[in-house]
mmCIF file of C-alpha atoms in Angstrom:
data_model
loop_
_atom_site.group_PDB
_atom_site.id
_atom_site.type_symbol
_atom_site.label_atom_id
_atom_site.label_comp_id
_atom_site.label_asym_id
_atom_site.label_seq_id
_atom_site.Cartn_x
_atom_site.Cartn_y
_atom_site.Cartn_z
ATOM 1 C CA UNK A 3 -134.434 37.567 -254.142
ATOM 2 C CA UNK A 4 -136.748 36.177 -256.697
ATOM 3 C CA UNK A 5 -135.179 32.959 -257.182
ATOM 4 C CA UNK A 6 -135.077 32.745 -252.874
ATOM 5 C CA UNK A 7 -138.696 32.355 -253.795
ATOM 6 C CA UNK A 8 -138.740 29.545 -256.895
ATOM 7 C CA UNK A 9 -136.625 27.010 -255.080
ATOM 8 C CA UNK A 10 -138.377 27.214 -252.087
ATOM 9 C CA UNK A 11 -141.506 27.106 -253.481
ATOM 10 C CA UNK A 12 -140.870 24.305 -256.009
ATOM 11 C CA UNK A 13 -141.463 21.270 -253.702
ATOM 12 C CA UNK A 14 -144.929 22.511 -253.291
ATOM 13 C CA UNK A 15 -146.606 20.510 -255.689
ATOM 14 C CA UNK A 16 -149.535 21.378 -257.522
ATOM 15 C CA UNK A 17 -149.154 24.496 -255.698
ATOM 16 C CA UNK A 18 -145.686 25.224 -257.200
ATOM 17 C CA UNK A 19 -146.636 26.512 -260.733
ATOM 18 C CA UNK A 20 -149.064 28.849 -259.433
ATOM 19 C CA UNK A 21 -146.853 30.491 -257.032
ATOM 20 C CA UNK A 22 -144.002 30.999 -259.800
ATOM 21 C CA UNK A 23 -146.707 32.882 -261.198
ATOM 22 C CA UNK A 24 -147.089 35.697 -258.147
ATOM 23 C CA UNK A 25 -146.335 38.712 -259.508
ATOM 24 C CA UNK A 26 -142.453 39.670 -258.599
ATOM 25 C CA UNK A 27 -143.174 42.661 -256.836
ATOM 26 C CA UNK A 28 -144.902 40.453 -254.035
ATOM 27 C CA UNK A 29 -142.817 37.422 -254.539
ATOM 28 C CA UNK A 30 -139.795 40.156 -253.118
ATOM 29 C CA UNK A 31 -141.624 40.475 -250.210
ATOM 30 C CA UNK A 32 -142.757 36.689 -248.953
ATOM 31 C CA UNK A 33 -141.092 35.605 -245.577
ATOM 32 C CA UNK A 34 -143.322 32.353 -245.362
ATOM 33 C CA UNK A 35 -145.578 30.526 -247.402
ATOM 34 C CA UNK A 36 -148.255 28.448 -245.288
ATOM 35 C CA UNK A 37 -150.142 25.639 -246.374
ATOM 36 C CA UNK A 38 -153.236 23.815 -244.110
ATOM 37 C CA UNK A 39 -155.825 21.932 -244.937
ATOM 38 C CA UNK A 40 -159.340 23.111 -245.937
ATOM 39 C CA UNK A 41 -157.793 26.814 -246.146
ATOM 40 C CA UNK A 42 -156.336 28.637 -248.499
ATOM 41 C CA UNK A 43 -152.622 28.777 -249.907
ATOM 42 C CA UNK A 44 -151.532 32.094 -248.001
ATOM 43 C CA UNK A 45 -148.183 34.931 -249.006
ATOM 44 C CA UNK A 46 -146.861 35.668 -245.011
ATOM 45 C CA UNK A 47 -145.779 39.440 -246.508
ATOM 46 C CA UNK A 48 -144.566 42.548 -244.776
ATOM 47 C CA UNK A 49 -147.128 44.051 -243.223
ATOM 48 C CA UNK A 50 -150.102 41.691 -244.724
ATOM 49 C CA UNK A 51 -151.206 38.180 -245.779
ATOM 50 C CA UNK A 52 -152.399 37.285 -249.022
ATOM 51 C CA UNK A 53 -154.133 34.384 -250.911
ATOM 52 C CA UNK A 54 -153.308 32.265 -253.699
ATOM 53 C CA UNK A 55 -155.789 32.308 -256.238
ATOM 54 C CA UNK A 56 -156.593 29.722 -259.140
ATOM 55 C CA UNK A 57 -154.993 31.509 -261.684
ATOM 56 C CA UNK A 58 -151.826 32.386 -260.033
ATOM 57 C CA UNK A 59 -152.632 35.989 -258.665
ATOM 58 C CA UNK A 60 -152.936 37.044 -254.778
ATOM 59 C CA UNK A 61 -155.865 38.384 -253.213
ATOM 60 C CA UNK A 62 -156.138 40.464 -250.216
ATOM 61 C CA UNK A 63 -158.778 38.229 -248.634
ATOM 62 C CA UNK A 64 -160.111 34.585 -248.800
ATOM 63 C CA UNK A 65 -162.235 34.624 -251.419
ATOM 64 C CA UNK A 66 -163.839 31.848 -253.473
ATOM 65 C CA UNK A 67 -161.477 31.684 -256.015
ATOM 66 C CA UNK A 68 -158.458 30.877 -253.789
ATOM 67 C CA UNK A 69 -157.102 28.074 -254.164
ATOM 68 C CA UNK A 70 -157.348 24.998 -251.108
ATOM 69 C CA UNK A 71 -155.214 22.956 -249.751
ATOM 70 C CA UNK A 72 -156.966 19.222 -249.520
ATOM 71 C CA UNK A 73 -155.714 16.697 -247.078
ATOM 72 C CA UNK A 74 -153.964 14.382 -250.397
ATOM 73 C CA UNK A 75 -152.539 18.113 -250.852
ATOM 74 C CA UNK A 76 -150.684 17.660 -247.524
ATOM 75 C CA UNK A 77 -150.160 14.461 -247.553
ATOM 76 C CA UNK A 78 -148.128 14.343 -251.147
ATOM 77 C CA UNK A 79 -146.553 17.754 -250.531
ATOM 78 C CA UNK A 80 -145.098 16.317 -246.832
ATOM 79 C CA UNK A 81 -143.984 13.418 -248.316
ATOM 80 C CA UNK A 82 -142.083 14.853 -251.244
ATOM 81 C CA UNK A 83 -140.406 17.381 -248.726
ATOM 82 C CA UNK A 84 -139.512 14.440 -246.794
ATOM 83 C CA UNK A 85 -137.970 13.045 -249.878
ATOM 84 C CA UNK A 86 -140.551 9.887 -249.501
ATOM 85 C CA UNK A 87 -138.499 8.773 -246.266
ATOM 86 C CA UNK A 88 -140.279 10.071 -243.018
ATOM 87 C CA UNK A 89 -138.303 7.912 -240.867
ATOM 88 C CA UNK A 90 -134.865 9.990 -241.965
ATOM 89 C CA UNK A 91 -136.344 13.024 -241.041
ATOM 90 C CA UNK A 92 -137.785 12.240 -237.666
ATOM 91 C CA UNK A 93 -135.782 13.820 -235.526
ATOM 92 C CA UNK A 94 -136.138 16.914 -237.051
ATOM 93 C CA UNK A 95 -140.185 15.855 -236.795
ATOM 94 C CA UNK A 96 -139.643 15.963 -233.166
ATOM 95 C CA UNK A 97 -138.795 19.258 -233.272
ATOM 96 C CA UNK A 98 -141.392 20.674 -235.067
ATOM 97 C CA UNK A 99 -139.597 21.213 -238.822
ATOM 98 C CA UNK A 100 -137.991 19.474 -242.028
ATOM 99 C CA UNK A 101 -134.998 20.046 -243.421
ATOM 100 C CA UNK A 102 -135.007 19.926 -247.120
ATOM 101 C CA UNK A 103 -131.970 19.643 -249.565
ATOM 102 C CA UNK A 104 -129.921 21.093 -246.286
ATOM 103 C CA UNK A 105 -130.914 24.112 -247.767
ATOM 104 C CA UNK A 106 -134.698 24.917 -246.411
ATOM 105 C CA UNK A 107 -136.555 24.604 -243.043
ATOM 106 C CA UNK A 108 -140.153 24.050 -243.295
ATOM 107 C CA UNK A 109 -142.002 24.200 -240.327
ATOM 108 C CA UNK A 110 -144.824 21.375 -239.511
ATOM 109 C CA UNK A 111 -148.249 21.074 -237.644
ATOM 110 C CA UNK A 112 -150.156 18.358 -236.654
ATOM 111 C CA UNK A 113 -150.933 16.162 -233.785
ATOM 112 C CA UNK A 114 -148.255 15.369 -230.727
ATOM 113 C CA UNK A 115 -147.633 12.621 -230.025
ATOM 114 C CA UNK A 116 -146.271 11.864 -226.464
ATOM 115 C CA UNK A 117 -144.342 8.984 -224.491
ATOM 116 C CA UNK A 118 -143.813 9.854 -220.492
ATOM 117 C CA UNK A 119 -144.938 13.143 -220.983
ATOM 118 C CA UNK A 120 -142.673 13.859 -223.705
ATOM 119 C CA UNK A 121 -143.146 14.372 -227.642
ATOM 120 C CA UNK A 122 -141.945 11.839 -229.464
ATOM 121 C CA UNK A 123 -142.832 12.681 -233.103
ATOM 122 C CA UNK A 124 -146.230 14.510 -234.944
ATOM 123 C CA UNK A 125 -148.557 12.746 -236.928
ATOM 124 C CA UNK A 126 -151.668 13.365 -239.055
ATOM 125 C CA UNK A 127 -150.020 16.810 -240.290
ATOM 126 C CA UNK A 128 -152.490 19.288 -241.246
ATOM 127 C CA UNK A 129 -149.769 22.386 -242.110
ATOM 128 C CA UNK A 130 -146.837 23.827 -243.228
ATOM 129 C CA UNK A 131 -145.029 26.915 -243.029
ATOM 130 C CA UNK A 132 -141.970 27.075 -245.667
ATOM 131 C CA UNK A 133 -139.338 30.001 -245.142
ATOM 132 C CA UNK A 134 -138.186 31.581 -247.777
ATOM 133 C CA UNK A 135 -134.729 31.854 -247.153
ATOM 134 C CA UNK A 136 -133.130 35.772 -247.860
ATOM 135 C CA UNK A 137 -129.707 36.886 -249.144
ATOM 136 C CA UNK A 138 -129.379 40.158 -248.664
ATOM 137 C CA UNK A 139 -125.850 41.314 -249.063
ATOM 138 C CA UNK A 140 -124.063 44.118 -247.462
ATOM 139 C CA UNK A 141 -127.109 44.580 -244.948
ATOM 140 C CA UNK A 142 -124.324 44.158 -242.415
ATOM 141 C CA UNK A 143 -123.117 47.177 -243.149
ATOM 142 C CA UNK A 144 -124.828 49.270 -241.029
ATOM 143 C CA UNK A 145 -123.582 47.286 -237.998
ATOM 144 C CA UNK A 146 -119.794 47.606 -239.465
ATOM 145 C CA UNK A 147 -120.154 51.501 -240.074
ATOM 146 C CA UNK A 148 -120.739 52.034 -236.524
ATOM 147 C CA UNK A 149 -118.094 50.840 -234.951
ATOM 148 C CA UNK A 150 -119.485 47.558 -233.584
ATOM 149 C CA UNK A 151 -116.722 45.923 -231.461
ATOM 150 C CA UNK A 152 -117.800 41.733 -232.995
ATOM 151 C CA UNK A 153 -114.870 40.853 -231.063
ATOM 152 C CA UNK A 154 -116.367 41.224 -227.696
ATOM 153 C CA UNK A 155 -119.592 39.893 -228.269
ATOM 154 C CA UNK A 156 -122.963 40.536 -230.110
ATOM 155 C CA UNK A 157 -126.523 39.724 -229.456
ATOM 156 C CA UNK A 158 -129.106 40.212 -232.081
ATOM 157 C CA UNK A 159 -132.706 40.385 -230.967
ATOM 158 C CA UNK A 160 -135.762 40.727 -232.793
ATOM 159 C CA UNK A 161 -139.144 39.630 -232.987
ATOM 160 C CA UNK A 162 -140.387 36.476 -235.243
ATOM 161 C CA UNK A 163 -139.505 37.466 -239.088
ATOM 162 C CA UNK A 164 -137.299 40.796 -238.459
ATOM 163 C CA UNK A 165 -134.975 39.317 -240.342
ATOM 164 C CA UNK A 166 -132.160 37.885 -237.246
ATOM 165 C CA UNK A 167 -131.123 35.081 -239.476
ATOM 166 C CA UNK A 168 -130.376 37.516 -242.727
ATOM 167 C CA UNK A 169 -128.273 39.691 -240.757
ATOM 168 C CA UNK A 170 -126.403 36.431 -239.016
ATOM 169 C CA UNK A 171 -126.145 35.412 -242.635
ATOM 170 C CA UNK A 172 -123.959 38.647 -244.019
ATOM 171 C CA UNK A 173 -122.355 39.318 -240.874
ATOM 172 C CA UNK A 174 -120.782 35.560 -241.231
ATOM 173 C CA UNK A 175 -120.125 36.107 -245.404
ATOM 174 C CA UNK A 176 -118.292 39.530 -244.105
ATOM 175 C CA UNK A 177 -116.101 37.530 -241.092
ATOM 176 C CA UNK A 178 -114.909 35.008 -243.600
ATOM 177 C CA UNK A 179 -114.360 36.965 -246.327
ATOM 178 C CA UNK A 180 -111.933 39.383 -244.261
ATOM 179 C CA UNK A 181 -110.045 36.741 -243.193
ATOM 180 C CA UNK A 182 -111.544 35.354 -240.249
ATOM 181 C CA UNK A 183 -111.076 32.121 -238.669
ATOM 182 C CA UNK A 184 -115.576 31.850 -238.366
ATOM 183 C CA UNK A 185 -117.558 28.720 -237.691
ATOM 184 C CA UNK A 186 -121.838 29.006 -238.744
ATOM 185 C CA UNK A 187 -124.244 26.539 -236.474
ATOM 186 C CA UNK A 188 -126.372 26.097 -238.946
ATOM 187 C CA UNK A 189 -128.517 23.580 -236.421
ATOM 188 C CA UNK A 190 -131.982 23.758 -238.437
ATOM 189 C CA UNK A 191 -130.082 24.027 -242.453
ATOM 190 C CA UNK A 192 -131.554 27.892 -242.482
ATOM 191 C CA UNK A 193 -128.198 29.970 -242.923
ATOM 192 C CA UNK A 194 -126.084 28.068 -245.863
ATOM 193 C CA UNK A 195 -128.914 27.966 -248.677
ATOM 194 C CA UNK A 196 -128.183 26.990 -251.668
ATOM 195 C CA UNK A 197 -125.969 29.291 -253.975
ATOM 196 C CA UNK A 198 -125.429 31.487 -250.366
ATOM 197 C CA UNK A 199 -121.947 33.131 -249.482
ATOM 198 C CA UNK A 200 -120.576 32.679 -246.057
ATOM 199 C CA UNK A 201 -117.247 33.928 -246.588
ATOM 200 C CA UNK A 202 -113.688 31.764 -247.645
ATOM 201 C CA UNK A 203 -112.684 31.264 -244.269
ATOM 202 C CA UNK A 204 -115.787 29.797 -242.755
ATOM 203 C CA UNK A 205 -116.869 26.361 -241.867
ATOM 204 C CA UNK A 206 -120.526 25.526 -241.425
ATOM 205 C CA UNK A 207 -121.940 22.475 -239.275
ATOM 206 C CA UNK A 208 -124.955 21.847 -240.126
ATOM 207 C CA UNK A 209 -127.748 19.764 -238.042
ATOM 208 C CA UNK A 210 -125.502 19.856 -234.730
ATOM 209 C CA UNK A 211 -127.381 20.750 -231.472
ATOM 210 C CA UNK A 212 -125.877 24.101 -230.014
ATOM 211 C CA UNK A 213 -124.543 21.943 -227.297
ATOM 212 C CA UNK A 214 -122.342 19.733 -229.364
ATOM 213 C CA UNK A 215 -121.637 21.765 -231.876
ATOM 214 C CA UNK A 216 -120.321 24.687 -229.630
ATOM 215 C CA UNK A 217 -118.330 22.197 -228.718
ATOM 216 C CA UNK A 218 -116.906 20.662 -231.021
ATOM 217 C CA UNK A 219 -116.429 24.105 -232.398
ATOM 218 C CA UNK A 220 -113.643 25.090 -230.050
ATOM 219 C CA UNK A 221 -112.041 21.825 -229.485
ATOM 220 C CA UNK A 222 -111.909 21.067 -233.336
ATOM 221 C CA UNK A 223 -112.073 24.573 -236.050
ATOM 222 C CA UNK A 224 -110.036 26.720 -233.537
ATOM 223 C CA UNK A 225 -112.553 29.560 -234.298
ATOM 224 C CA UNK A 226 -112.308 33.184 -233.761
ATOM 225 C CA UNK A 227 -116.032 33.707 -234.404
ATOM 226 C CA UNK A 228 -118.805 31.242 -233.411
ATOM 227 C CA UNK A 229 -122.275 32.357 -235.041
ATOM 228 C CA UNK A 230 -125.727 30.582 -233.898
ATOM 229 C CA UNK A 231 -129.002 31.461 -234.503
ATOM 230 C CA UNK A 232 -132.277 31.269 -232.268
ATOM 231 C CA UNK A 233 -130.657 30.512 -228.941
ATOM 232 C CA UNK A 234 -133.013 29.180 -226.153
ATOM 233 C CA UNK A 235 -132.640 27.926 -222.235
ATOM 234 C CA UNK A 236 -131.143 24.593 -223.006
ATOM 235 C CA UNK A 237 -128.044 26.488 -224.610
ATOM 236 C CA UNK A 238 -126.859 28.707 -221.974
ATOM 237 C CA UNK A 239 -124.552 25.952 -220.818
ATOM 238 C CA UNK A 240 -123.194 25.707 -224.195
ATOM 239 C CA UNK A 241 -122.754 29.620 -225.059
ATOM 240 C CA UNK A 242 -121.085 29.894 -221.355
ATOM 241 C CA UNK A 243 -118.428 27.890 -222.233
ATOM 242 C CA UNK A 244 -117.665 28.801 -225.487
ATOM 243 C CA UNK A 245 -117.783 31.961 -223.897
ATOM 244 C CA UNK A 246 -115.070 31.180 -221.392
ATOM 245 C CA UNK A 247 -113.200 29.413 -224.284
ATOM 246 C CA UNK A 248 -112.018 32.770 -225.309
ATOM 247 C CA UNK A 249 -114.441 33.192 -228.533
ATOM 248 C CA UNK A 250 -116.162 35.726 -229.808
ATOM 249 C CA UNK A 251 -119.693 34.498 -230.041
ATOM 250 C CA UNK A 252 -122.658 36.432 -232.129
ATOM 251 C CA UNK A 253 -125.948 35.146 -231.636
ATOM 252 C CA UNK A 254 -129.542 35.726 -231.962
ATOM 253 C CA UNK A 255 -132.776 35.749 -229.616
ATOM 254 C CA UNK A 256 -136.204 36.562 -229.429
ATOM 255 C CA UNK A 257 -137.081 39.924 -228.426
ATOM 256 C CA UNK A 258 -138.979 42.627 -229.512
ATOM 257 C CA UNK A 259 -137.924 45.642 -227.487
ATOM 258 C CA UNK A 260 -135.165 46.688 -224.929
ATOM 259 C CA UNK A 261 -137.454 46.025 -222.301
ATOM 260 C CA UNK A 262 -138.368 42.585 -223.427
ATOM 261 C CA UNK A 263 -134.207 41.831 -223.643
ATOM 262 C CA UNK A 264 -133.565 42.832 -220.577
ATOM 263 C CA UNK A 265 -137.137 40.982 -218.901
ATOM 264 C CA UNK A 266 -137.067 37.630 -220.366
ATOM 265 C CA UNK A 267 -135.083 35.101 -217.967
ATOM 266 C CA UNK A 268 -132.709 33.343 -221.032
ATOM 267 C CA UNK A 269 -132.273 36.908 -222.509
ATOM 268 C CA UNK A 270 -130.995 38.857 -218.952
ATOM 269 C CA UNK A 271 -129.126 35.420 -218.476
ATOM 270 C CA UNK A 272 -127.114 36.306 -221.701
ATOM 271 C CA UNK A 273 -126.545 39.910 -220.933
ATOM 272 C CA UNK A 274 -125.571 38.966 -217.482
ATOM 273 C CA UNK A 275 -122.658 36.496 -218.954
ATOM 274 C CA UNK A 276 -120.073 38.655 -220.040
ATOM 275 C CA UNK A 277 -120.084 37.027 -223.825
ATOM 276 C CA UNK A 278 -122.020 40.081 -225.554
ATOM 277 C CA UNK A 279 -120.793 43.753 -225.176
ATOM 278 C CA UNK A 280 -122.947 45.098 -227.638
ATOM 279 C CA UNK A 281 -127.038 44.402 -228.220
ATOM 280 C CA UNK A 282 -128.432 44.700 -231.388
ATOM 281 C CA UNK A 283 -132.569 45.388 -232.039
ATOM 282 C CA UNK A 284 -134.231 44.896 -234.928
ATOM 283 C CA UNK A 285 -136.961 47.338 -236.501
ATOM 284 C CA UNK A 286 -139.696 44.322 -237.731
ATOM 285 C CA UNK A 287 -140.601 42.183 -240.951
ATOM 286 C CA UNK A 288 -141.435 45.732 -242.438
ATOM 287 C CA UNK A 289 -137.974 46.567 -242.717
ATOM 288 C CA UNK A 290 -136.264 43.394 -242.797
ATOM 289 C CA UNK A 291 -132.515 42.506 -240.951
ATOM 290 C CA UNK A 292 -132.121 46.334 -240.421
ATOM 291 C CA UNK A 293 -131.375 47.461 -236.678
ATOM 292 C CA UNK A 294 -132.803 50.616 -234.894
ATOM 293 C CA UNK A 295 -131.285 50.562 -232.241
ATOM 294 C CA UNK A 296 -127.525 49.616 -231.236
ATOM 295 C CA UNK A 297 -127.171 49.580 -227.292
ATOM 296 C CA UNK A 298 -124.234 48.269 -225.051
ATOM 297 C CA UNK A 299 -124.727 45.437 -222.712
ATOM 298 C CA UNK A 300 -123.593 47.418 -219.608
ATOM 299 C CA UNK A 301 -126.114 50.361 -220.220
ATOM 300 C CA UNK A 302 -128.933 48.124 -221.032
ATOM 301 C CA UNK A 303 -128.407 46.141 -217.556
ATOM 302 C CA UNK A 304 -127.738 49.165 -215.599
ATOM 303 C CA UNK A 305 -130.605 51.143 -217.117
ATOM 304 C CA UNK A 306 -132.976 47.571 -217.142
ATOM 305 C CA UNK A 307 -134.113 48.260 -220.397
ATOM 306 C CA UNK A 308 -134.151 52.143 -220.336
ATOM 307 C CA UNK A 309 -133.638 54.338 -223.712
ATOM 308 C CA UNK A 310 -129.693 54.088 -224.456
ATOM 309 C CA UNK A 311 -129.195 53.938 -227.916
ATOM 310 C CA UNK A 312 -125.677 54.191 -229.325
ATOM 311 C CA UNK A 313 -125.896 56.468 -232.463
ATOM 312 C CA UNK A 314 -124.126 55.735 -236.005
ATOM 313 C CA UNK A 315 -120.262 56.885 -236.347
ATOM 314 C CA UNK A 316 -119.956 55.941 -240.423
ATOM 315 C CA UNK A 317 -116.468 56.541 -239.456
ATOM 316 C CA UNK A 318 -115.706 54.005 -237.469
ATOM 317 C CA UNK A 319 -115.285 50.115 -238.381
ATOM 318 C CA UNK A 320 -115.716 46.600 -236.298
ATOM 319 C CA UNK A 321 -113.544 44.503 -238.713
#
């Protein structure tokens, strides 16, 4: 995990040797590191935030000593993720994030600015929230042990920073490596970081729109498994054909609880399709891509939401 931290960290500029100096217990633990201007560097932990102090150490509050971030900060550190080219990276702008070295998302905040009521790009950026992108290998398992049928459909839901694309990350390494015909939409460069396994027998397309690259997905790789993280309302199109394609899909979503899975519109949308037969909820950023609860698609829609959890048979294998 610790060098998850150094390269993503290292385009941070002045910032950079400082935070290779975090101690590595708490380095283990970062999900985000968040820059903005006039505040302090701060450590998006489990459970807690911390602060970046002068001389390389954390702090549990915002003390004096911390270190700020100055507007030349931002300005130098955005332009050296951008690799010195804004104009390259404006589409991704318009949606909110950069993409660097296809390996990293970093997420940006600023001003909108809009054309007909629509945002065209964001200017005068004032922050930035870098992922730190997580291997965790074999945290699949758990999934795998107890029986999961991944051929008929899963749906991974969690709430921000529970650790969806980590899981979506080993379940795809586990696919390909057995053998499976898999194909990653890696849309926002999040899933194949740098020195990452995905498994032999999977292809990744990077920077395509769920739309297109569902797409060209089944009319091009032949897939057995399509995997896609974070989907929202303008893919349901997309995931319903794919769907009807004859593919096993796994996917993740944002939700928090059973109830919130089976409330939200997109979410009961999903359910409703026939692409998913099994739901899978995620505990929190405390315990990281681990699920607590394992429910089937037909109970959850039946019960809207009610208490159905599917318990662990070690016994018993999806793949």
């Amino acid at each position: 995990m610790d060098m998850d931290f150094e390269k993503a960290v290292c385009h941070l500029g002045r910032f950079a040797p400082l935070l290779k100096k975090v101690p590595r217990g708490v380095r283990d633990t970062v999900f985000d590191v968040r820059l903005s201007v006039n505040r302090p560097v701060m450590l998006c932990c489990r459970g807690r935030i911390l602060f970046l102090r002068e001389d390389g150490a954390v702090s549990a509050h915002a003390s004096a000593d911390c270190t700020r971030v100055t507007l030349a900060d931002m300005e130098e550190i955005f332009l050296r993720l951008c690799g010195y080219s804004v104009y390259s990276h404006m589409d991704e702008i318009r949606n909110g994030f950069i993409s660097v070295g296809r390996s990293l998302r970093v997420g940006i905040g600023g001003t909108a600015v809009l054309k007909n009521g629509e945002l065209k790009t964001i200017r005068d950026v004032t922050s930035l929230s870098v992922r730190i992108p997580r291997e965790i290998r074999g945290c699949a398992e758990h999934l795998l042990r107890a029986g999961v049928p991944l051929q008929d459909g899963l749906l991974l839901a969690g709430a921000p920073s529970s650790g969806k694309t980590t899981l979506l990350r080993d379940l795809a390494r586990v696919l390909g490596a057995a053998g499976h015909r898999t194909v990653v939409l890696d849309e926002r460069f999040e899933l194949l970081a740098d020195g990452f396994d995905l498994g032999a027998c999977t292809d990744v397309l990077q920077g395509y729109p769920k739309r297109e690259g569902l797409a060209h997905a089944v009319r091009c790789l032949s897939p057995e498994y399509i995997l896609c993280d974070e989907l929202g309302e303008d893919d349901f199109p997309a995931v319903k054909a794919a769907a009807f394609a004859g593919v096993s899909l796994i996917a993740t979503v944002h939700a928090g609880s059973a109830g919130e899975l089976c409330s939200r519109a997109l979410c009961r949308r999903l359910l409703e399709l026939g692409a998913f037969r099994t739901a899978a909820l995620l505990g929190g950023r405390q315990n990281p891509a681990v699920c607590t609860q394992i429910l089937r698609v037909g109970d959850l829609l039946e019960n809207s939401g009610g208490n159905t959890p599917r318990g662990l048979r070690p016994e018993r294998r999806a793949v």
